[in-house]
Short mmCIF file of C-alpha atoms in Angstrom, two decimals:
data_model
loop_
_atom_site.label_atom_id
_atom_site.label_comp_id
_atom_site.label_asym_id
_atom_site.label_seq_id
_atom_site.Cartn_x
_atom_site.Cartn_y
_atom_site.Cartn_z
CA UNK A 22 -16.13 -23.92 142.26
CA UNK A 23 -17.58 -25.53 139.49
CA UNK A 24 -21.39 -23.69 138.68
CA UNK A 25 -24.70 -25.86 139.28
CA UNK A 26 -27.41 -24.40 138.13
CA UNK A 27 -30.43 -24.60 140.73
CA UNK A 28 -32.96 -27.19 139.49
CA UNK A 29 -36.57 -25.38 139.10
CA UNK A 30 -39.55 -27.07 138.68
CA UNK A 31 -41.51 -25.20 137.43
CA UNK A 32 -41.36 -23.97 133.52
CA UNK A 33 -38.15 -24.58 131.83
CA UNK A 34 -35.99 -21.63 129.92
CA UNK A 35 -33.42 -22.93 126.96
CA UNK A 36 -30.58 -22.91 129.62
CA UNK A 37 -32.41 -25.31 131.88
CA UNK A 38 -33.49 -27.55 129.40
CA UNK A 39 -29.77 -27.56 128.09
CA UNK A 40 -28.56 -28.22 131.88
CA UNK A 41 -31.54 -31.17 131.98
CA UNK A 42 -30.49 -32.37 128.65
CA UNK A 43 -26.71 -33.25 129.26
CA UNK A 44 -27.95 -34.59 133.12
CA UNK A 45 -29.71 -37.17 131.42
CA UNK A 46 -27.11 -38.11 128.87
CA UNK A 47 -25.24 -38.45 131.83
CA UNK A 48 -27.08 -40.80 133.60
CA UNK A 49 -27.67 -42.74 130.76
CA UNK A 50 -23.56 -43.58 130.51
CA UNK A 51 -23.59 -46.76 132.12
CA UNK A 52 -26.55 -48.16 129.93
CA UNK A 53 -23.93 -47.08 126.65
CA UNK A 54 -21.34 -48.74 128.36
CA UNK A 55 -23.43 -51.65 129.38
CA UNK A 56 -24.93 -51.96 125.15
CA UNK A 57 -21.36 -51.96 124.01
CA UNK A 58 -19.65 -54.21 126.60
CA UNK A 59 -22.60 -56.58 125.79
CA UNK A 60 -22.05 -56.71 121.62
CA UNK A 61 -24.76 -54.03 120.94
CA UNK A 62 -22.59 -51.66 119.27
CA UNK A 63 -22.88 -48.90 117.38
CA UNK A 64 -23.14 -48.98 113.42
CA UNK A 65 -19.93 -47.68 112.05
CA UNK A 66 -16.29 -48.29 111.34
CA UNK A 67 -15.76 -52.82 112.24
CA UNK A 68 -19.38 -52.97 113.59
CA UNK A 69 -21.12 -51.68 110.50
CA UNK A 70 -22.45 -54.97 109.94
CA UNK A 71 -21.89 -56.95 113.27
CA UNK A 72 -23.58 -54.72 115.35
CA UNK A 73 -27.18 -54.64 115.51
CA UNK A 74 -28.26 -51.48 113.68
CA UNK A 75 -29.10 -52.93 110.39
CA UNK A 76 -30.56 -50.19 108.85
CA UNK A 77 -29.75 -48.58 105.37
CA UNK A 78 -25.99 -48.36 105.12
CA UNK A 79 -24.44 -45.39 103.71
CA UNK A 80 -20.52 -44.37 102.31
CA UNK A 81 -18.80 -43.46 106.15
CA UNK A 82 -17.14 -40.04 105.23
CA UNK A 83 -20.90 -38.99 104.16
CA UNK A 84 -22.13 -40.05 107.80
CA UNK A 85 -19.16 -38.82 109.69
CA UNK A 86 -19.08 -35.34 108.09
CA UNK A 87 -23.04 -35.33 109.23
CA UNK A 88 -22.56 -35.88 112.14
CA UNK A 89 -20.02 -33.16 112.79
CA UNK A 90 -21.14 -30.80 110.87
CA UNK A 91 -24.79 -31.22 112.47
CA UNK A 92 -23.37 -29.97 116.13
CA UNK A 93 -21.39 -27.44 114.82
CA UNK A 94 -24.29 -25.43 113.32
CA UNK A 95 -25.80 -25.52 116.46
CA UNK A 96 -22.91 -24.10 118.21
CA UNK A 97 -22.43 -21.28 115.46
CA UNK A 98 -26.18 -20.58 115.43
CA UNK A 99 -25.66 -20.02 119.70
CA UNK A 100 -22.92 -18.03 119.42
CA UNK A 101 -23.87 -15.75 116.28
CA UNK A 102 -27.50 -15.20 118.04
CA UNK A 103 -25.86 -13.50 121.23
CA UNK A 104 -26.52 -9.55 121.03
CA UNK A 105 -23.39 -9.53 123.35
CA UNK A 106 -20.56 -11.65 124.15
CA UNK A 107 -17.36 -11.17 126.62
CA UNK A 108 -14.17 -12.89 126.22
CA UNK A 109 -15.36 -16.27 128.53
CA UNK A 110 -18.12 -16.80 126.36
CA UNK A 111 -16.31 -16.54 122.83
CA UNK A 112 -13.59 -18.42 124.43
CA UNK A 113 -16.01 -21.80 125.02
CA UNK A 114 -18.51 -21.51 122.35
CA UNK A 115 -15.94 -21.25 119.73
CA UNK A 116 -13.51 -23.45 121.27
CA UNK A 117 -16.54 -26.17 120.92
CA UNK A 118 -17.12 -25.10 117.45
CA UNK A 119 -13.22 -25.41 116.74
CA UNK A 120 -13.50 -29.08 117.99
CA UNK A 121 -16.08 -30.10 115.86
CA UNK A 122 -14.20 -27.80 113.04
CA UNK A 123 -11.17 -30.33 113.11
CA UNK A 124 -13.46 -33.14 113.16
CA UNK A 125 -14.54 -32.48 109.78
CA UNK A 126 -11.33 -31.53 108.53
CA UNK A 127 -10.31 -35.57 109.85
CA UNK A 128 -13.05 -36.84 107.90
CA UNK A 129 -12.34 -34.93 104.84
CA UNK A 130 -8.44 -34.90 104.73
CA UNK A 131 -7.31 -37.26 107.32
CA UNK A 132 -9.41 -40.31 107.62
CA UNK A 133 -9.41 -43.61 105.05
CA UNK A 134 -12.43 -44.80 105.07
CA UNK A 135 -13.32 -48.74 103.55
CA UNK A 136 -16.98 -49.20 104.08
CA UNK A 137 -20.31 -47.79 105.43
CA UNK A 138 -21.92 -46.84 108.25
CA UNK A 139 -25.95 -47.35 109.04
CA UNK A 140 -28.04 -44.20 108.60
CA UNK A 141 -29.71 -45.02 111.75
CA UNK A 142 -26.59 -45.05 113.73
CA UNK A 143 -25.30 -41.92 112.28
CA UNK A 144 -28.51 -40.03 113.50
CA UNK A 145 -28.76 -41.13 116.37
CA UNK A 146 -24.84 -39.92 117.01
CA UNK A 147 -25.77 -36.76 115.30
CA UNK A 148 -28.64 -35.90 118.14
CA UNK A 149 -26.02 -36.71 120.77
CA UNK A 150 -23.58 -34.98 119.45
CA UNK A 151 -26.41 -31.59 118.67
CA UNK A 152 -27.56 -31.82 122.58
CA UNK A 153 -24.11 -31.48 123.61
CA UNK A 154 -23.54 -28.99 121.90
CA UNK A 155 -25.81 -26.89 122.33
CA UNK A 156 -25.64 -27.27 126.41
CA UNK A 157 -22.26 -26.48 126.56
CA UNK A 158 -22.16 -23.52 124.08
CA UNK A 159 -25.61 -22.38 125.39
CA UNK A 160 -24.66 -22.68 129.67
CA UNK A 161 -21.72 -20.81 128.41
CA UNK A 162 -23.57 -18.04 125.81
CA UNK A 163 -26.26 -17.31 128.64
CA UNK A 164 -26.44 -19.61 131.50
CA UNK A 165 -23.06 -18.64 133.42
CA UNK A 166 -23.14 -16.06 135.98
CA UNK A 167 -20.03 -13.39 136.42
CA UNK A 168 -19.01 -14.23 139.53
CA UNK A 169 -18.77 -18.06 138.26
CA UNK A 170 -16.82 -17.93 135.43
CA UNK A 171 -13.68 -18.90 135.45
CA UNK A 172 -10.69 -17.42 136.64
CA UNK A 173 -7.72 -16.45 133.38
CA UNK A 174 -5.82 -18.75 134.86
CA UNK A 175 -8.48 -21.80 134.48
CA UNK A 176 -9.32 -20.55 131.38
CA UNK A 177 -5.71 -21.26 130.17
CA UNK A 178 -4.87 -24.63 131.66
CA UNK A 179 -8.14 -25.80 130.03
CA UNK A 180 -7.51 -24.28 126.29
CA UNK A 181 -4.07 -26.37 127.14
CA UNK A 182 -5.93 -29.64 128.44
CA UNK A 183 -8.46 -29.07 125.53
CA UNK A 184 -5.67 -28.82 122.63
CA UNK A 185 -3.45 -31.30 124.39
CA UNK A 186 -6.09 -33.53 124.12
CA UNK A 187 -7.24 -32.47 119.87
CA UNK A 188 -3.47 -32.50 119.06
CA UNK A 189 -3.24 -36.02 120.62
CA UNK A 190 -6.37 -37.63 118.44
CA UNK A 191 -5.27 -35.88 115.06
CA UNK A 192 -1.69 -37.87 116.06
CA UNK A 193 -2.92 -41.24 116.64
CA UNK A 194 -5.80 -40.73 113.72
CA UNK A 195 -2.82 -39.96 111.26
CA UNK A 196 -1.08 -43.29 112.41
CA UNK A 197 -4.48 -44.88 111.82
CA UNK A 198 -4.81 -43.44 108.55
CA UNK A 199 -1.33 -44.66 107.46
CA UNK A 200 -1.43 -48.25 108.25
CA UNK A 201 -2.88 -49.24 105.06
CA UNK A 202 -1.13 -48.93 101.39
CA UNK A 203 -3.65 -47.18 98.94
CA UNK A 204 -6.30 -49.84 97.62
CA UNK A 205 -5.01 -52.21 100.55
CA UNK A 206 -8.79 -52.48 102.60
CA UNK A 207 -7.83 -55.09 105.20
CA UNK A 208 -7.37 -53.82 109.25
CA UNK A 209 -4.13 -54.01 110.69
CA UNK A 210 -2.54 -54.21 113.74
CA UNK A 211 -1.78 -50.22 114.82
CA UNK A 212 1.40 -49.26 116.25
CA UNK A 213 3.34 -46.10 117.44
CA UNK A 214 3.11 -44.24 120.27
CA UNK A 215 0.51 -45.44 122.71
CA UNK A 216 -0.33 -48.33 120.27
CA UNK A 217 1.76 -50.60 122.34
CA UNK A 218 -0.05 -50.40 125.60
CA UNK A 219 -4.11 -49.86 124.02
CA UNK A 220 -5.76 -49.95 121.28
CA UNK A 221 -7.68 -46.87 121.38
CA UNK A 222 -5.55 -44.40 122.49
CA UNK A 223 -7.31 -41.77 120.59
CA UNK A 224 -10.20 -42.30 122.55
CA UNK A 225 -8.09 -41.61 125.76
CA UNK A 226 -7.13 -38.42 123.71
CA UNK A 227 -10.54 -37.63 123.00
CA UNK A 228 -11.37 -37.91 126.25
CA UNK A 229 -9.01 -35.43 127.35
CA UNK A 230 -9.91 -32.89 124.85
CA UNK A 231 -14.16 -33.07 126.86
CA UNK A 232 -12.29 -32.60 130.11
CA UNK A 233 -10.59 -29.53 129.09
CA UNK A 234 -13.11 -28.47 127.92
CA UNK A 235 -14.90 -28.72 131.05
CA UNK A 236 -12.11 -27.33 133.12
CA UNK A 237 -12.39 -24.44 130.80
CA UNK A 238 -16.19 -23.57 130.82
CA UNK A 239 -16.42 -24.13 134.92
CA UNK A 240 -19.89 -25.21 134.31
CA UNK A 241 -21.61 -28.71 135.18
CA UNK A 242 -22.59 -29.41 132.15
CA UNK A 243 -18.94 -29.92 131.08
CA UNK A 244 -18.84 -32.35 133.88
CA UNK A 245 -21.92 -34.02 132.37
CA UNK A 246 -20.07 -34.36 128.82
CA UNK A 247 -17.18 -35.76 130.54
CA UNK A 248 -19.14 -38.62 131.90
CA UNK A 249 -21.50 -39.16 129.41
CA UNK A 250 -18.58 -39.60 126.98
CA UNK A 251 -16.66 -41.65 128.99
CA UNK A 252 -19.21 -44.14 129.39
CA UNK A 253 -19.45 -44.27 125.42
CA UNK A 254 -15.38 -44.23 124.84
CA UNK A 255 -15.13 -47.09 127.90
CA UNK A 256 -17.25 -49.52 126.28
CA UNK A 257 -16.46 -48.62 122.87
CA UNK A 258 -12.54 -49.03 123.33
CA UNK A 259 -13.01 -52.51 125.05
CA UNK A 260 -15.29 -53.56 122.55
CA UNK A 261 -12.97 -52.64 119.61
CA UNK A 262 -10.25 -54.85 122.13
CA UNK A 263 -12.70 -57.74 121.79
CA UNK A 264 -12.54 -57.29 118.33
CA UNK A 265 -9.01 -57.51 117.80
CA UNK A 266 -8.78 -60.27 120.22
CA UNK A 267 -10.98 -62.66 117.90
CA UNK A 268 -9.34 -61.73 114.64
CA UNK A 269 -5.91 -62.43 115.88
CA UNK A 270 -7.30 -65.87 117.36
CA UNK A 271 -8.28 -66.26 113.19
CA UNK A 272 -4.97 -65.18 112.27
CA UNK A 273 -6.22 -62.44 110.39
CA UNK A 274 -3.71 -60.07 111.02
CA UNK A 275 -0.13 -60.23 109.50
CA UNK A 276 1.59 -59.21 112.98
CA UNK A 277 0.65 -59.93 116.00
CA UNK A 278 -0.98 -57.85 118.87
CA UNK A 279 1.21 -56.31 121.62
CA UNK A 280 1.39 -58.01 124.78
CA UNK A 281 -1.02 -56.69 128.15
CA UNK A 282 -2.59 -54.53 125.56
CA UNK A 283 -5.41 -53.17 127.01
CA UNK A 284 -8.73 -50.65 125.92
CA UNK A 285 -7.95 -47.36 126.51
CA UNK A 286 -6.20 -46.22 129.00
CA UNK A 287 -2.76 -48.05 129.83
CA UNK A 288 -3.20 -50.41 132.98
CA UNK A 289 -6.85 -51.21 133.24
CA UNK A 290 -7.64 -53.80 131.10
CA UNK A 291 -11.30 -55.06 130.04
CA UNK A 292 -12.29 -57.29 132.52
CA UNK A 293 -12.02 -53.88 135.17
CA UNK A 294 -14.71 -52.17 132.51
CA UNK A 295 -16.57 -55.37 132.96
CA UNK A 296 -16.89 -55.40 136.40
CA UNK A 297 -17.78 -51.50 136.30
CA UNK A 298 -20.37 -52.17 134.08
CA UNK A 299 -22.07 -54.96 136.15
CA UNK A 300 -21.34 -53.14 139.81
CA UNK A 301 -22.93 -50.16 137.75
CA UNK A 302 -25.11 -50.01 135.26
CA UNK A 303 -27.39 -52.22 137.46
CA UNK A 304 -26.66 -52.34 140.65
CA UNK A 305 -25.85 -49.02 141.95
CA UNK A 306 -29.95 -48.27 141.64
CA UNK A 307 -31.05 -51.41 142.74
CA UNK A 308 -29.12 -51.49 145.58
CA UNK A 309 -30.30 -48.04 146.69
CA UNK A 310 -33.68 -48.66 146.01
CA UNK A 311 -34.09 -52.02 147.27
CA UNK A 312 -31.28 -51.99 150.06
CA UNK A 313 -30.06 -55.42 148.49
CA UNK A 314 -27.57 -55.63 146.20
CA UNK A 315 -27.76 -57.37 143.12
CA UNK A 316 -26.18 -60.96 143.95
CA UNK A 317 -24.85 -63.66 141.32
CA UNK A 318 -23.84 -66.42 143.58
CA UNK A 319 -25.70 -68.51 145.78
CA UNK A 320 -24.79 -66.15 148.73
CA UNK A 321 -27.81 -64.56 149.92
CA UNK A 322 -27.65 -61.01 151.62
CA UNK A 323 -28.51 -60.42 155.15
CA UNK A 324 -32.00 -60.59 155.50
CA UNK A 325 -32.86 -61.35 151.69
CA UNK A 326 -33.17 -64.99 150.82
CA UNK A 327 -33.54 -64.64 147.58
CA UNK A 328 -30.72 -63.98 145.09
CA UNK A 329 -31.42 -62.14 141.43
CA UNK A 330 -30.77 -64.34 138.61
CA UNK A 331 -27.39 -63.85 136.36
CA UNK A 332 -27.57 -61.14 134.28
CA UNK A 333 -25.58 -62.37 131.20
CA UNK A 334 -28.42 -64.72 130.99
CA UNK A 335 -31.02 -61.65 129.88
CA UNK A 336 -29.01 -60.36 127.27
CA UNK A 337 -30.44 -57.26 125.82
CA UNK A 338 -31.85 -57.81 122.29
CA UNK A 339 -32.71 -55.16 119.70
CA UNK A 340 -35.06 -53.81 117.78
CA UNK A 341 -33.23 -52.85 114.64
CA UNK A 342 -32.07 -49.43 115.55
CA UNK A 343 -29.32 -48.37 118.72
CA UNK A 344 -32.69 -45.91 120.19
CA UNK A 345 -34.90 -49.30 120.35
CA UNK A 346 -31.95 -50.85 122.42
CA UNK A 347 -31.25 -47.95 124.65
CA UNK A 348 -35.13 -48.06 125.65
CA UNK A 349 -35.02 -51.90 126.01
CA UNK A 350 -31.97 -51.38 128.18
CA UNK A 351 -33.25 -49.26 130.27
CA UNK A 352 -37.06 -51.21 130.47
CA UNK A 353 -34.99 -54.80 131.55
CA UNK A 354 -33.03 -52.62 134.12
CA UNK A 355 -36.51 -51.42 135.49
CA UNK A 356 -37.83 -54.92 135.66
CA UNK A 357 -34.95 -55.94 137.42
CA UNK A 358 -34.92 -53.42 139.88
CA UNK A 359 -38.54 -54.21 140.72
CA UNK A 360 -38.21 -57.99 140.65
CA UNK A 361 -35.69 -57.81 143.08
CA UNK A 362 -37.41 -55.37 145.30
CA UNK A 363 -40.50 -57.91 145.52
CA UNK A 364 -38.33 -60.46 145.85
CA UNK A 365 -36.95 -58.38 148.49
CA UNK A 366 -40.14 -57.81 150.53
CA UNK A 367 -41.24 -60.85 149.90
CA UNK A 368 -37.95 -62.63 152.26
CA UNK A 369 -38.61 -59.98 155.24
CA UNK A 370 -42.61 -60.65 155.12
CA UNK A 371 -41.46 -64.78 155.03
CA UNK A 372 -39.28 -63.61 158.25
CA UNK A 373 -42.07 -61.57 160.11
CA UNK A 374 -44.24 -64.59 159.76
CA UNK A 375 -41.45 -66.93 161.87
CA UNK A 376 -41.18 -64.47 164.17
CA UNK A 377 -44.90 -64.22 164.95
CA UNK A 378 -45.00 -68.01 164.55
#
């Protein structure tokens, strides 16, 4: 079974504040999904300068190799600190420093890189990327108990899950890398392999690569990563489909895209991460809270006259930096959910007064 640590209230070690830290990246998945379904996107590669980070911008490969090379510190500096280690924990913590090793070695060796990425954006990744590390290479350094590590047998299928999963993106990134002739700066259509059903299939690779990882540390906090990351990759891979979709409407490609091609993962296309993100991000809490779902038609719910209005007519706007969205993202979801709930109260007090009358 996979380890949960016990939830203490009382004052926090390293471990639980790890364990805490990756819950509430976690539960913050459907508001990344929800800012990049909804054309807040992050600052880098074709939304440098769409997207609404307009902060300073600087050359990519400088921000990339930041980024990575911030999280892997901390996953050196967790493993190197240990006065002892057995086999489980060198196995994860250097495992998650390996990932972020061949990370770098993409952005140095692999990668071709044609603009700039804002500074703001590439901190703000960086954090994410430092909290995750550290929670999965610290659960695994100190926070797993013997008899809930793995078995070998785990251990193996996730180093194969995990590698399957590396081997995958540093294929697709090489087919990215080659599209273009040297000096040639303009995006083209990929192709090869799982080009011809998605677009991002080295997200779906990516992807694979957190949940070995997970199957391979046993712990929840892999579990966390997982969905935390998929939320990101989701909206991320049907927002780069958007993007293609509008600059093949402008002809600006020299071929044209592959037919049913869909975000990331072959056979659900965007409108399914669409409807996740509004039967999610919003309405899973409401509902729960309120006991009346989020409606947007005219049908009312039983015993709720009132109906909450659209939501693609609040969209979110920012501040200037992704962290200003994420909090306005999650203040309009608050104000919602309260809205509603008076809303809510309001219909069964207007019933209670009929029924007296």
């Amino acid at each position: 079974m996979v380890y949960v640590p016990p939830l203490s209230f009382e004052f926090a070690s390293a471990g639980e504040c790890a364990w805490y830290a990756s819950l509430f990246l976690a539960v913050l998945a459907p508001v990344t999904l929800h800012a990049e379904l909804s054309g807040q996107n992050s600052g880098y590669s074709k939304f440098t300068s769409n997207g609404p980070d307009k902060s300073v911008p600087i050359p990519t490969r400088v921000g990339m190799f930041f980024l990575y090379f911030c999280p892997l510190i901390v996953a050196l500096a967790v493993h190197f600190s240990a006065v002892e280690s057995s086999t489980y924990n060198n196995v994860v913590v250097l495992n998650i420093a390996a990932h972020f090793v061949k990370r770098i070695a993409e952005v140095l060796f692999v990668h071709k890189y044609s603009g700039s990425m804002n500074v703001n954006t590439t901190i703000l990744i960086a954090l994410v990327y430092c909290l995750h590390s550290f929670a999965n290479s610290y659960t695994a350094q100190y926070d797993m108990p013997l008899e809930h590590q793995p078995s070998s047998w785990q251990q193996q299928v996730g180093f194969l899950v995990l590698w399957f999963g590396e081997f995958g993106t540093v294929y697709y990134h090489n087919l990215l890398a080659n599209l273009r002739q040297p000096g040639d700066k303009r995006y083209k259509v990929p192709s090869g392999g799982l080009f011809k059903y998605v677009c991002c299939p080295h997200y779906l690779f990516e992807l694979i690569a957190f949940i070995g990882l997970a199957i391979l540390s046993n712990h929840v906090v892999g579990i966390t990563t997982v969905i935390s990351m998929t939320g990101y990759l989701l909206g991320r891979s049907a927002a780069t489909l958007k993007w293609y979709q509008e600059k093949a409407k402008a002809k600006t490609f020299d071929t044209a895209l592959p037919q049913s091609w869909h975000a990331m993962v072959p056979g659900i296309c965007q409108s399914v991460l669409t409807a996740t993100l509004r039967g999610v991000a919003v309405s899973v809490h409401t509902e729960h809270i309120t006991g009346c779902p989020i409606r947007h038609t005219p049908t009312p719910h039983p015993g709720c006259d009132h109906t909450l209005p659209d939501l693609r007519a609040f969209p979110l706007r920012w501040g200037g930096t992704p962290l200003h969205s994420l909090k306005l993202a999650v203040f309009k979801s608050t104000l919602i959910m309260h809205w509603h709930g008076f809303r809510h109260r309001m219909g069964v007090l207007e019933s209670r007064e009929d029924v007296s009358r």
